mmCIF file of C-alpha atoms and ligand atoms in Angstrom:
data_model
loop_
_atom_site.group_PDB
_atom_site.id
_atom_site.type_symbol
_atom_site.label_atom_id
_atom_site.label_comp_id
_atom_site.label_asym_id
_atom_site.label_seq_id
_atom_site.Cartn_x
_atom_site.Cartn_y
_atom_site.Cartn_z
ATOM 1 C CA MET R 9 0.012 0.004 0.004
ATOM 2 C CA ASP R 10 1.318 3.487 -0.834
ATOM 3 C CA VAL R 11 1.734 6.402 1.510
ATOM 4 C CA ILE R 12 -0.175 9.298 0.010
ATOM 5 C CA ALA R 13 0.526 12.864 1.072
ATOM 6 C CA PRO R 14 -2.586 14.480 2.612
ATOM 7 C CA GLU R 15 -2.606 17.395 0.190
ATOM 8 C CA GLN R 16 -2.909 14.951 -2.711
ATOM 9 C CA ARG R 17 -6.181 13.581 -1.438
ATOM 10 C CA TRP R 18 -7.768 16.446 0.529
ATOM 11 C CA PRO R 19 -9.886 18.039 -2.213
ATOM 12 C CA ALA R 20 -10.587 14.839 -4.101
ATOM 13 C CA VAL R 21 -12.490 12.814 -1.504
ATOM 14 C CA SER R 22 -16.233 13.101 -1.307
ATOM 15 C CA SER R 23 -17.985 11.577 1.685
ATOM 16 C CA GLY R 24 -21.233 11.992 3.616
ATOM 17 C CA TYR R 25 -19.189 12.395 6.826
ATOM 18 C CA VAL R 26 -20.885 15.176 8.803
ATOM 19 C CA PHE R 27 -17.750 17.047 9.886
ATOM 20 C CA HIS R 28 -16.118 17.214 6.436
ATOM 21 C CA ASP R 29 -16.655 20.710 5.203
ATOM 22 C CA GLN R 30 -13.984 22.899 6.698
ATOM 23 C CA GLN R 31 -10.385 21.719 6.922
ATOM 24 C CA VAL R 32 -9.297 24.017 9.784
ATOM 25 C CA ARG R 33 -12.325 23.225 11.944
ATOM 26 C CA GLU R 34 -11.921 19.519 11.290
ATOM 27 C CA GLN R 35 -8.307 19.695 12.513
ATOM 28 C CA GLU R 36 -9.455 21.524 15.687
ATOM 29 C CA GLN R 37 -12.125 18.864 16.176
ATOM 30 C CA ARG R 38 -9.567 16.074 15.889
ATOM 31 C CA SER R 39 -7.356 17.641 18.537
ATOM 32 C CA CYS R 40 -10.372 18.172 20.921
ATOM 33 C CA LEU R 41 -11.265 14.477 20.408
ATOM 34 C CA SER R 42 -7.763 13.445 21.248
ATOM 35 C CA ALA R 43 -7.659 15.481 24.460
ATOM 36 C CA ALA R 44 -11.086 14.204 25.575
ATOM 37 C CA HIS R 45 -10.741 10.517 24.765
ATOM 38 C CA ASP R 46 -7.109 9.435 24.443
ATOM 39 C CA PRO R 47 -6.763 8.618 28.172
ATOM 40 C CA LEU R 48 -9.475 5.943 27.957
ATOM 41 C CA THR R 49 -8.450 4.648 24.544
ATOM 42 C CA LEU R 50 -4.780 4.327 25.461
ATOM 43 C CA ALA R 51 -5.540 2.602 28.787
ATOM 44 C CA ARG R 52 -7.737 0.067 27.002
ATOM 45 C CA LEU R 53 -5.124 -0.513 24.267
ATOM 46 C CA ALA R 54 -2.515 -1.148 26.959
ATOM 47 C CA GLU R 55 -4.790 -3.877 28.425
ATOM 48 C CA THR R 56 -4.372 -5.901 25.209
ATOM 49 C CA GLY R 57 -0.637 -6.178 25.944
ATOM 50 C CA VAL R 58 0.263 -4.448 22.650
ATOM 51 C CA GLY R 59 4.061 -4.348 22.485
ATOM 52 C CA PRO R 60 7.166 -4.819 20.353
ATOM 53 C CA GLY R 61 6.587 -6.623 17.076
ATOM 54 C CA TRP R 62 2.823 -6.153 16.863
ATOM 55 C CA ARG R 63 1.254 -5.127 13.557
ATOM 56 C CA CYS R 64 -1.579 -2.631 14.196
ATOM 57 C CA LEU R 65 -4.238 -0.838 12.153
ATOM 58 C CA GLU R 66 -6.163 2.269 13.138
ATOM 59 C CA VAL R 67 -8.955 3.264 10.747
ATOM 60 C CA GLY R 68 -10.219 6.868 10.672
ATOM 61 C CA ALA R 69 -7.166 7.794 12.770
ATOM 62 C CA GLY R 70 -7.968 11.535 13.045
ATOM 63 C CA SER R 71 -5.165 13.504 14.704
ATOM 64 C CA GLY R 72 -2.928 10.423 14.702
ATOM 65 C CA GLN R 73 -2.008 10.775 18.403
ATOM 66 C CA VAL R 74 -3.186 7.246 19.177
ATOM 67 C CA ALA R 75 -1.477 5.783 16.096
ATOM 68 C CA ARG R 76 1.806 7.493 17.115
ATOM 69 C CA TRP R 77 1.427 6.071 20.645
ATOM 70 C CA LEU R 78 0.905 2.605 19.153
ATOM 71 C CA ALA R 79 3.972 3.043 16.900
ATOM 72 C CA ASP R 80 6.107 3.753 19.987
ATOM 73 C CA ARG R 81 4.699 0.691 21.779
ATOM 74 C CA VAL R 82 5.359 -1.739 18.929
ATOM 75 C CA ALA R 83 8.869 -0.411 18.089
ATOM 76 C CA PRO R 84 11.394 -1.432 16.966
ATOM 77 C CA THR R 85 10.043 -4.471 15.093
ATOM 78 C CA GLY R 86 6.305 -3.779 14.837
ATOM 79 C CA SER R 87 4.409 -1.286 12.696
ATOM 80 C CA VAL R 88 1.174 0.687 12.571
ATOM 81 C CA LEU R 89 -0.977 1.497 9.560
ATOM 82 C CA ALA R 90 -3.129 4.599 10.140
ATOM 83 C CA THR R 91 -5.872 5.275 7.614
ATOM 84 C CA GLU R 92 -7.967 8.411 7.038
ATOM 85 C CA LEU R 93 -10.159 9.774 4.303
ATOM 86 C CA ARG R 94 -7.953 12.885 4.222
ATOM 87 C CA PRO R 95 -4.989 12.224 6.475
ATOM 88 C CA GLY R 96 -3.722 15.187 8.476
ATOM 89 C CA LEU R 97 -1.151 13.017 10.220
ATOM 90 C CA ARG R 98 2.357 12.412 8.888
ATOM 91 C CA PRO R 99 4.097 9.057 8.567
ATOM 92 C CA GLY R 100 7.007 8.419 10.969
ATOM 93 C CA PRO R 101 9.154 5.597 12.265
ATOM 94 C CA GLY R 102 6.970 2.486 12.297
ATOM 95 C CA LEU R 103 3.942 4.528 11.233
ATOM 96 C CA GLN R 104 2.501 4.183 7.733
ATOM 97 C CA VAL R 105 -0.285 6.612 6.680
ATOM 98 C CA LEU R 106 -2.784 5.792 4.006
ATOM 99 C CA ALA R 107 -5.570 7.830 2.384
ATOM 100 C CA HIS R 108 -8.304 5.209 2.476
ATOM 101 C CA ASP R 109 -12.075 4.931 2.642
ATOM 102 C CA VAL R 110 -12.864 2.066 4.964
ATOM 103 C CA VAL R 111 -16.240 1.544 3.292
ATOM 104 C CA SER R 112 -15.077 1.156 -0.287
ATOM 105 C CA ASP R 113 -11.305 0.474 -0.210
ATOM 106 C CA PRO R 114 -9.887 -2.986 0.533
ATOM 107 C CA LEU R 115 -7.936 -4.036 3.632
ATOM 108 C CA PRO R 116 -5.532 -6.947 3.729
ATOM 109 C CA ALA R 117 -6.998 -10.110 5.320
ATOM 110 C CA GLY R 118 -5.512 -11.886 8.368
ATOM 111 C CA GLU R 119 -2.806 -9.234 8.738
ATOM 112 C CA PHE R 120 -3.149 -7.392 12.054
ATOM 113 C CA ASP R 121 -2.605 -8.251 15.730
ATOM 114 C CA LEU R 122 -4.698 -5.240 16.754
ATOM 115 C CA VAL R 123 -7.269 -3.125 14.952
ATOM 116 C CA LEU R 124 -8.707 0.105 16.428
ATOM 117 C CA ALA R 125 -11.668 2.190 15.266
ATOM 118 C CA ARG R 126 -12.731 5.086 17.509
ATOM 119 C CA LEU R 127 -15.833 7.115 16.684
ATOM 120 C CA VAL R 128 -15.775 6.080 13.037
ATOM 121 C CA LEU R 129 -18.405 3.368 12.567
ATOM 122 C CA ARG R 130 -21.198 5.473 14.086
ATOM 123 C CA HIS R 131 -20.857 7.750 11.026
ATOM 124 C CA LEU R 132 -21.121 4.947 8.468
ATOM 125 C CA PRO R 133 -24.495 3.552 7.347
ATOM 126 C CA GLN R 134 -22.493 0.449 6.286
ATOM 127 C CA ARG R 135 -21.127 -0.025 9.828
ATOM 128 C CA HIS R 136 -21.919 -3.756 9.999
ATOM 129 C CA GLU R 137 -20.154 -4.466 6.674
ATOM 130 C CA VAL R 138 -17.197 -2.388 7.834
ATOM 131 C CA LEU R 139 -17.098 -4.277 11.124
ATOM 132 C CA ALA R 140 -16.930 -7.569 9.177
ATOM 133 C CA LYS R 141 -14.076 -6.121 7.092
ATOM 134 C CA LEU R 142 -12.165 -5.152 10.256
ATOM 135 C CA VAL R 143 -12.642 -8.667 11.642
ATOM 136 C CA ARG R 144 -11.306 -10.157 8.389
ATOM 137 C CA ALA R 145 -8.248 -7.933 8.673
ATOM 138 C CA LEU R 146 -7.343 -9.500 12.063
ATOM 139 C CA ARG R 147 -5.022 -12.467 12.291
ATOM 140 C CA PRO R 148 -6.312 -15.402 14.397
ATOM 141 C CA GLY R 149 -6.050 -14.353 18.065
ATOM 142 C CA GLY R 150 -5.931 -10.657 17.064
ATOM 143 C CA TRP R 151 -7.742 -7.923 19.018
ATOM 144 C CA LEU R 152 -10.394 -5.495 17.827
ATOM 145 C CA GLN R 153 -11.017 -2.365 19.930
ATOM 146 C CA ILE R 154 -14.016 -0.234 19.072
ATOM 147 C CA ASP R 155 -14.607 2.954 21.085
ATOM 148 C CA GLU R 156 -18.005 4.536 20.403
ATOM 149 C CA PHE R 157 -20.513 6.944 21.919
ATOM 150 C CA ASP R 158 -24.030 6.395 23.050
ATOM 151 C CA THR R 159 -25.298 9.993 22.912
ATOM 152 C CA SER R 160 -28.836 9.128 24.072
ATOM 153 C CA TYR R 161 -27.679 9.771 27.642
ATOM 154 C CA GLU R 162 -26.010 13.121 28.373
ATOM 155 C CA PRO R 163 -28.161 14.904 31.022
ATOM 156 C CA LEU R 164 -27.693 18.459 32.169
ATOM 157 C CA LEU R 165 -26.836 18.652 35.895
ATOM 158 C CA LEU R 166 -26.470 22.387 36.588
ATOM 159 C CA ALA R 167 -26.910 25.582 34.622
ATOM 160 C CA PRO R 168 -26.716 29.260 35.668
ATOM 161 C CA ASP R 169 -30.512 29.662 35.202
ATOM 162 C CA GLU R 170 -33.634 28.081 33.678
ATOM 163 C CA GLU R 171 -33.267 29.827 30.321
ATOM 164 C CA SER R 172 -29.677 28.499 30.005
ATOM 165 C CA ALA R 173 -30.850 24.988 30.836
ATOM 166 C CA ARG R 174 -33.551 25.127 28.128
ATOM 167 C CA LEU R 175 -31.056 26.456 25.609
ATOM 168 C CA TYR R 176 -28.520 23.682 26.286
ATOM 169 C CA GLU R 177 -31.244 21.081 25.844
ATOM 170 C CA LYS R 178 -32.428 22.734 22.633
ATOM 171 C CA PHE R 179 -28.832 22.662 21.361
ATOM 172 C CA LEU R 180 -28.453 18.930 22.179
ATOM 173 C CA ALA R 181 -31.729 18.173 20.392
ATOM 174 C CA ALA R 182 -30.640 20.186 17.318
ATOM 175 C CA LYS R 183 -27.284 18.425 17.293
ATOM 176 C CA ALA R 184 -29.052 15.053 17.470
ATOM 177 C CA THR R 185 -31.156 16.057 14.429
ATOM 178 C CA VAL R 186 -28.028 17.081 12.519
ATOM 179 C CA MET R 187 -26.329 13.785 13.303
ATOM 180 C CA ARG R 188 -29.387 11.709 12.453
ATOM 181 C CA SER R 189 -29.757 13.483 9.094
ATOM 182 C CA ALA R 190 -26.123 12.633 8.318
ATOM 183 C CA GLY R 191 -26.751 8.922 8.935
ATOM 184 C CA VAL R 192 -25.100 8.773 12.373
ATOM 185 C CA ASP R 193 -26.324 6.046 14.703
ATOM 186 C CA ALA R 194 -26.521 7.957 18.010
ATOM 187 C CA ASP R 195 -26.589 4.974 20.346
ATOM 188 C CA TRP R 196 -24.383 2.627 18.302
ATOM 189 C CA GLY R 197 -21.956 2.390 21.268
ATOM 190 C CA ARG R 198 -24.308 0.216 23.258
ATOM 191 C CA ARG R 199 -24.840 -2.137 20.304
ATOM 192 C CA VAL R 200 -21.152 -2.728 19.559
ATOM 193 C CA PRO R 201 -20.707 -5.715 21.928
ATOM 194 C CA LEU R 202 -23.520 -7.746 20.299
ATOM 195 C CA ALA R 203 -22.449 -6.672 16.830
ATOM 196 C CA MET R 204 -18.900 -7.865 17.571
ATOM 197 C CA ARG R 205 -20.179 -11.242 18.776
ATOM 198 C CA ARG R 206 -22.334 -11.610 15.667
ATOM 199 C CA ALA R 207 -19.239 -10.790 13.580
ATOM 200 C CA GLY R 208 -17.528 -13.877 15.052
ATOM 201 C CA LEU R 209 -15.376 -12.397 17.808
ATOM 202 C CA SER R 210 -15.001 -13.914 21.272
ATOM 203 C CA GLY R 211 -13.997 -12.589 24.700
ATOM 204 C CA ILE R 212 -16.195 -9.519 24.195
ATOM 205 C CA ASP R 213 -15.387 -7.017 26.956
ATOM 206 C CA PRO R 214 -17.383 -3.751 26.937
ATOM 207 C CA ARG R 215 -16.507 -0.908 29.333
ATOM 208 C CA PRO R 216 -18.741 2.151 29.704
ATOM 209 C CA HIS R 217 -17.060 5.434 30.546
ATOM 210 C CA VAL R 218 -18.598 8.764 31.472
ATOM 211 C CA GLN R 219 -17.103 12.195 32.173
ATOM 212 C CA LEU R 220 -18.210 15.365 33.882
ATOM 213 C CA ARG R 221 -18.763 18.265 31.482
ATOM 214 C CA HIS R 222 -17.560 21.572 32.951
ATOM 215 C CA ARG R 223 -15.847 24.614 31.470
ATOM 216 C CA ASP R 224 -12.345 23.063 31.701
ATOM 217 C CA SER R 225 -13.203 19.611 30.366
ATOM 218 C CA ALA R 226 -11.983 18.635 26.918
ATOM 219 C CA ASP R 227 -15.313 16.902 26.259
ATOM 220 C CA LEU R 228 -17.164 20.189 26.752
ATOM 221 C CA ARG R 229 -14.632 22.071 24.597
ATOM 222 C CA LEU R 230 -15.484 19.600 21.847
ATOM 223 C CA LEU R 231 -19.199 20.349 22.234
ATOM 224 C CA ALA R 232 -18.568 24.097 22.257
ATOM 225 C CA HIS R 233 -16.499 23.625 19.107
ATOM 226 C CA HIS R 234 -19.528 21.993 17.407
ATOM 227 C CA THR R 235 -21.464 25.288 17.744
ATOM 228 C CA GLU R 236 -19.068 26.654 15.097
ATOM 229 C CA HIS R 237 -18.103 23.519 13.151
ATOM 230 C CA LEU R 238 -21.725 22.458 12.631
ATOM 231 C CA ARG R 239 -23.113 26.007 12.548
ATOM 232 C CA ASP R 240 -24.929 25.805 9.206
ATOM 233 C CA GLN R 241 -26.476 22.427 10.009
ATOM 234 C CA LEU R 242 -27.499 23.584 13.502
ATOM 235 C CA LEU R 243 -29.135 26.717 12.026
ATOM 236 C CA ALA R 244 -31.044 24.461 9.596
ATOM 237 C CA ALA R 245 -32.108 22.326 12.588
ATOM 238 C CA GLY R 246 -33.762 25.318 14.296
ATOM 239 C CA MET R 247 -31.067 27.090 16.346
ATOM 240 C CA THR R 248 -30.556 30.814 15.736
ATOM 241 C CA GLY R 249 -27.139 32.560 15.468
ATOM 242 C CA PRO R 250 -27.598 34.369 18.811
ATOM 243 C CA GLU R 251 -28.655 31.095 20.462
ATOM 244 C CA LEU R 252 -25.467 29.400 19.275
ATOM 245 C CA THR R 253 -23.376 32.259 20.696
ATOM 246 C CA ARG R 254 -25.335 32.168 23.956
ATOM 247 C CA VAL R 255 -25.200 28.350 24.388
ATOM 248 C CA ARG R 256 -21.400 28.481 23.995
ATOM 249 C CA GLU R 257 -21.299 31.092 26.810
ATOM 250 C CA VAL R 258 -23.608 28.887 28.933
ATOM 251 C CA MET R 259 -21.294 25.875 28.487
ATOM 252 C CA LEU R 260 -18.276 27.921 29.506
ATOM 253 C CA HIS R 261 -19.996 29.403 32.580
ATOM 254 C CA PRO R 262 -18.433 28.389 35.912
ATOM 255 C CA ASP R 263 -21.833 27.137 37.144
ATOM 256 C CA PHE R 264 -22.390 24.766 34.215
ATOM 257 C CA ARG R 265 -22.220 20.996 34.816
ATOM 258 C CA ALA R 266 -23.508 18.105 32.675
ATOM 259 C CA THR R 267 -22.841 14.438 32.198
ATOM 260 C CA SER R 268 -20.996 13.494 29.028
ATOM 261 C CA SER R 269 -22.489 10.956 26.698
ATOM 262 C CA LEU R 270 -21.426 7.390 27.378
ATOM 263 C CA MET R 271 -18.314 6.153 25.658
ATOM 264 C CA TYR R 272 -18.119 2.391 25.296
ATOM 265 C CA SER R 273 -14.691 0.866 24.781
ATOM 266 C CA VAL R 274 -15.233 -2.684 23.565
ATOM 267 C CA HIS R 275 -12.658 -5.447 23.056
ATOM 268 C CA GLY R 276 -13.161 -8.662 21.138
ATOM 269 C CA ARG R 277 -10.741 -11.271 19.803
ATOM 270 C CA LYS R 278 -10.703 -13.309 16.645
ATOM 271 C CA PRO R 279 -10.734 -16.954 17.664
ATOM 272 C CA ALA R 280 -7.352 -18.624 17.215
ATOM 273 C CA ARG R 281 -7.253 -21.193 14.416
HETATM 274 C C1 SAM T 19 -15.210 11.673 14.892
HETATM 275 S S1 SAM T 19 -13.772 11.460 13.980
HETATM 276 C C2 SAM T 19 -12.776 10.399 14.986
HETATM 277 C C3 SAM T 19 -11.320 10.527 14.671
HETATM 278 C C4 SAM T 19 -10.418 9.627 15.508
HETATM 279 N N1 SAM T 19 -10.726 8.214 15.303
HETATM 280 C C5 SAM T 19 -10.568 9.976 16.975
HETATM 281 O O1 SAM T 19 -11.351 9.316 17.656
HETATM 282 O O2 SAM T 19 -9.941 10.946 17.413
HETATM 283 C C6 SAM T 19 -14.250 10.338 12.711
HETATM 284 C C7 SAM T 19 -13.129 10.089 11.746
HETATM 285 O O3 SAM T 19 -13.523 9.080 10.823
HETATM 286 C C8 SAM T 19 -13.071 9.440 9.549
HETATM 287 N N2 SAM T 19 -13.926 8.786 8.556
HETATM 288 C C9 SAM T 19 -15.237 9.073 8.281
HETATM 289 N N3 SAM T 19 -15.656 8.272 7.302
HETATM 290 C C10 SAM T 19 -14.613 7.467 6.966
HETATM 291 C C11 SAM T 19 -14.420 6.440 5.979
HETATM 292 N N4 SAM T 19 -15.424 6.106 5.169
HETATM 293 N N5 SAM T 19 -13.212 5.857 5.885
HETATM 294 C C12 SAM T 19 -12.190 6.219 6.715
HETATM 295 N N6 SAM T 19 -12.298 7.178 7.667
HETATM 296 C C13 SAM T 19 -13.503 7.787 7.766
HETATM 297 C C14 SAM T 19 -13.173 10.955 9.520
HETATM 298 O O4 SAM T 19 -12.349 11.524 8.547
HETATM 299 C C15 SAM T 19 -12.772 11.322 10.950
HETATM 300 O O5 SAM T 19 -11.411 11.609 11.073
#
C-alpha cells in the first residue's frame, strides 16, 4: 500500500461524513477528540498487551495521536498502519499513513494483531459491513477495539438559570437532528458488543465510561466547538445565530455541569485457528 501525502487527497475525496466541510475546523475537532478521549483509549489498548513486534491498524485515525502512541509501543520491530479519508497526520518511524475509505477500499485479510476504530463506525451507514471487514483484517487471536458513543444519555446537571438549561437542551436536540440526518447512529456504542459477537469475535469485553462536562473539560470544549463547526447544520435544525453564541457562553459558565455521553470501549478477539 502506498503512503499518500494528505494534500494529494484532501480536495478529491467526497464523503457523507458530517464534519467534512472545513479543513481548519476539522483539525481543531480532531485535537479536541484526542484530548477528551485518548486517556481511555490508550488505557484500554494497553490492556491488550500491545508491544514490540505487533502489527496494528487504526482506521479513521484523526489527529494520529493514538497511532503514534501505538507506533512507539510496537517499536522497533512492529508497525502501525493509520488510515484516514484525508490524512492530516504524517508518517514516521513504524507509522505508515494511508488515504483510504474504509467503506469502499480494501484491507488486507489476516494481517493485524490489533485493529482500532474510535468514533468512526457510528458515522457509516455500512457499519456492519465495515465491522466484518475489520474482523477479516485481524489475524487469528488478534484484538479489535471499538470505542463509540451512546449519545442518548447526556443529562444536564447544573446551569446558571432556567433559560440557559432550556437552551442547552435545545442545542443537544438540534445536534441530534443534525447527526441523524447525516446517517449517524446515536446509540451505536451500546450495540457494539452484540455486533462484535455476531461478527464472530470472542472474549467480548465492553467498558462504559462517562465524564463530567464543565468549562475546563476537553469533552465540553469539543461540544462548544460543534457550535461553530456544525453552525450551518444547527441553524437548519432550528437554532438561531444568537442562540449558538449564547449556548457556548452557557457551556463555558463556571456554574455549568452536565454528564457526558457514554463512551463504550469494547474489546473482542478473533478466535485462534
Ligand atoms: C469523529 S472522527 C474520529 C477521529 C479519531 N478516530 C478519533 O477518535 O480521534 C471520525 C473520523 O472518521 C473518519 N472517517 C469518516 N468516514 C470514513 C471512511 N469512510 N473511511 C475512513 N475514515 C472515515 C473521519 O475523517 C474522521 O477523522
